[in-house]
C-alpha positions as a printed Julia matrix, in Angstrom:
186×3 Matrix{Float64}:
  -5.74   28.84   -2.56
  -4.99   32.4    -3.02
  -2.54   33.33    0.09
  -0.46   30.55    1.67
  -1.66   30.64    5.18
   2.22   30.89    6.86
   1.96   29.94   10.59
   0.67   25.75   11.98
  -2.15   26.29   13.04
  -3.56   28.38    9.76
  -1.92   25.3     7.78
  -3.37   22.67   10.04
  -6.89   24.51    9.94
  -6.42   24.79    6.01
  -5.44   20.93    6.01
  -8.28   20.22    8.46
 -11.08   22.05    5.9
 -10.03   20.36    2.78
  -9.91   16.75    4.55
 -13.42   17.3     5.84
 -14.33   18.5     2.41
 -12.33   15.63    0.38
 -11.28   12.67    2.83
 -14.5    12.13    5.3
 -17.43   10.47    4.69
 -20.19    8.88    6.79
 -21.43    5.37    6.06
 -21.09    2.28    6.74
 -18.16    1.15    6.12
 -14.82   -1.95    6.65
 -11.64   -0.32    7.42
  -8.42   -2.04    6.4
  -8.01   -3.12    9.81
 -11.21   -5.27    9.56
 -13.16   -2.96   11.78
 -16.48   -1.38   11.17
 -16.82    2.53   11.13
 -19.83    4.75   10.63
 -16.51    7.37    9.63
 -14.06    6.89    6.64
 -10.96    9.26    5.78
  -9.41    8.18    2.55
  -6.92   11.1     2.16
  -5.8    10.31   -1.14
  -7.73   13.22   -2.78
  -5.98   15.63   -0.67
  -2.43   14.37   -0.51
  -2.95   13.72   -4.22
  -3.48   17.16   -4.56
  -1.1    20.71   -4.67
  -1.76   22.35   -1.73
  -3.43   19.66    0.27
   0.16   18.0    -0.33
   2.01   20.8     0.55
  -0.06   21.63    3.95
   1.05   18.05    4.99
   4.11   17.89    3.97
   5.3    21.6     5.92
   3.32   20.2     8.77
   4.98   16.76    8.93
   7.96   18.35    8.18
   7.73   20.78   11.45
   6.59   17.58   13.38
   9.34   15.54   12.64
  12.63   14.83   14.54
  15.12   16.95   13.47
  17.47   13.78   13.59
  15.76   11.64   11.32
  17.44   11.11    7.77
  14.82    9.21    6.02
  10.78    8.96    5.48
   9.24    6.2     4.32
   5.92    4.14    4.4
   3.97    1.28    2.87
   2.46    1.84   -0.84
  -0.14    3.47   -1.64
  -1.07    5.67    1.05
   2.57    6.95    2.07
   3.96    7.17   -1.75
   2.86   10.58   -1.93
   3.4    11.85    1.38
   7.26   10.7     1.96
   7.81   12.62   -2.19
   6.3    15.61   -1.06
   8.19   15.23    2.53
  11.23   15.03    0.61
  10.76   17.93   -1.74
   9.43   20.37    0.8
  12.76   19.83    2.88
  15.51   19.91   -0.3
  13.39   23.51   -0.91
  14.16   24.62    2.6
  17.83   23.46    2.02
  18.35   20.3     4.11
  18.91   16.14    3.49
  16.23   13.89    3.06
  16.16   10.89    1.51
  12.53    8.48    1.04
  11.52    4.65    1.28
   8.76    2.82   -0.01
   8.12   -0.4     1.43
   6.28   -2.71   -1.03
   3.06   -4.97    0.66
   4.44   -7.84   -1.28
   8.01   -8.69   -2.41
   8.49   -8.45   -5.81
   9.62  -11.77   -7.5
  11.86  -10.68  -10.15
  14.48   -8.11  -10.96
  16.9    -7.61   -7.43
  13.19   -8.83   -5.43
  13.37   -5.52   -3.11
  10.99   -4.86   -0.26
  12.13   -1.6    -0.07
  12.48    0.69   -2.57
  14.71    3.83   -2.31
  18.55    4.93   -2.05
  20.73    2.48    0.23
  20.78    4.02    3.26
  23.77    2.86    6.41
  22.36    0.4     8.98
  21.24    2.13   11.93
  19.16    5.13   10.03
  16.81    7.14   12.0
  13.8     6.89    9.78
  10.34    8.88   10.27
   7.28    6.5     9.39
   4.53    8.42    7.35
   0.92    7.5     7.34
  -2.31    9.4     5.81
  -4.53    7.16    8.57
  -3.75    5.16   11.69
  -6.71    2.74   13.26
  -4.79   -0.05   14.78
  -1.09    0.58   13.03
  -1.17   -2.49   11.74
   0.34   -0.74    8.48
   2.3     1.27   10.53
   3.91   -1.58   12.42
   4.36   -3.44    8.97
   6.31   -0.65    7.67
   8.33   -0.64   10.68
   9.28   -4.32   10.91
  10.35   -4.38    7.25
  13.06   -1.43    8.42
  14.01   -3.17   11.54
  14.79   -5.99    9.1
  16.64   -3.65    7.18
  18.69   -2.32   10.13
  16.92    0.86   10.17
  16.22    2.81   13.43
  12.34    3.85   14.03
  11.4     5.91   16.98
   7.97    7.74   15.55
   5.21    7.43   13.24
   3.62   10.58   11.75
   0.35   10.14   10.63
  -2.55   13.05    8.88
  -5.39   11.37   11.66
  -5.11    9.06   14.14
  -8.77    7.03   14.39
  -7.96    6.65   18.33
  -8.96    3.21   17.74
  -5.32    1.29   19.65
  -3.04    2.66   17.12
  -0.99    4.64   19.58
  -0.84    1.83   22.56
  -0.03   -0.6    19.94
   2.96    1.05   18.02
   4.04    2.83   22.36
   3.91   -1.48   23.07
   7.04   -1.16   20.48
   8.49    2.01   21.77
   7.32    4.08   18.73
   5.23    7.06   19.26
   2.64    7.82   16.98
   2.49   11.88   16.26
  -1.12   13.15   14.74
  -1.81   15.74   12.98
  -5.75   15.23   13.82
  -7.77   12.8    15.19
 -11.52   11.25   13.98
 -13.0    13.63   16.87
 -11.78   16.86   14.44
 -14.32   14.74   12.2
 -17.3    14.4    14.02
């Protein structure tokens, strides 16, 4: 990447190329939701990477509510994304502070679910996700911070699979925000 492409849509078309490149393949294959695909995005090479990390990071960053204090998301897929979240805004000169909510409790040391500076009840906290099919993970995430006292109003999310992710996380008054969807895929 030579030139930094500076306005969203150059970024998001950037983004877009090296997903297709990096993330998508065709197959047959079982998502984490149980479903079977002919399409599979594992964005992990790209949000694992510099720039790929970067493009969705200023993205999500510009997609975000300006009132949220906090990012967070279930391990694996949203450790990267809610560090580079958090970087990319303490460059720009504002607040941000990450979770990471663990699939499984630890059982030893304090046994936290959450990982990530204590943060007052009542939070606004953006949920990150590299891919939504049913929001299963999405809604996981969430519940762990409504446990937590922790306010959650959206979900941000590299591609949205159109698959019920967005009815089921609008049945809990979240709304999902996409960067793409599997049609910029097919």
């Amino acid at each position: 990447m030579d030139k930094l492409p500076s306005t969203f849509d150059e970024k998001k078309s950037m983004l877009l190329e090296l997903l297709k490149e990096k993330a998508y393949r065709k197959g047959d294959f079982t998502l984490a939701s149980g479903k079977k695909s002919l399409h599979y995005l594992n964005c992990k090479p790209v949000s694992l990477n510099a720039h790929g990390l970067f493009l969705i990071s200023d993205l999500f960053l510009q997609l975000m509510d300006p009132k949220s204090k906090s990012v967070a998301g279930l391990t694996l897929g949203a450790d990267p994304l809610v560090s580079g979240v958090i970087v990319l805004a303490a460059s720009k000169g504002f607040s941000l502070d990450a979770m990471i909510i663990r699939k499984e409790i630890k059982n030893y040391g304090t046994k936290a679910g959450i990982e990530g500076p204590e943060l007052k009840a009542n939070t606004l906290v953006t949920v990150l996700e590299d891919v939504v099919t049913t929001a299963g993970s999405s809604l996981k995430a969430i519940n762990k911070l409504k446990e937590n006292n922790f306010v959650i109003k959206e979900v941000l999310t590299i591609v949205d699979r159109d698959e019920g992710g967005k009815d089921n996380l609008l049945q809990n008054n979240i709304k999902l925000k996409s960067l793409f969807t599997i049609k910029d895929f097919i």
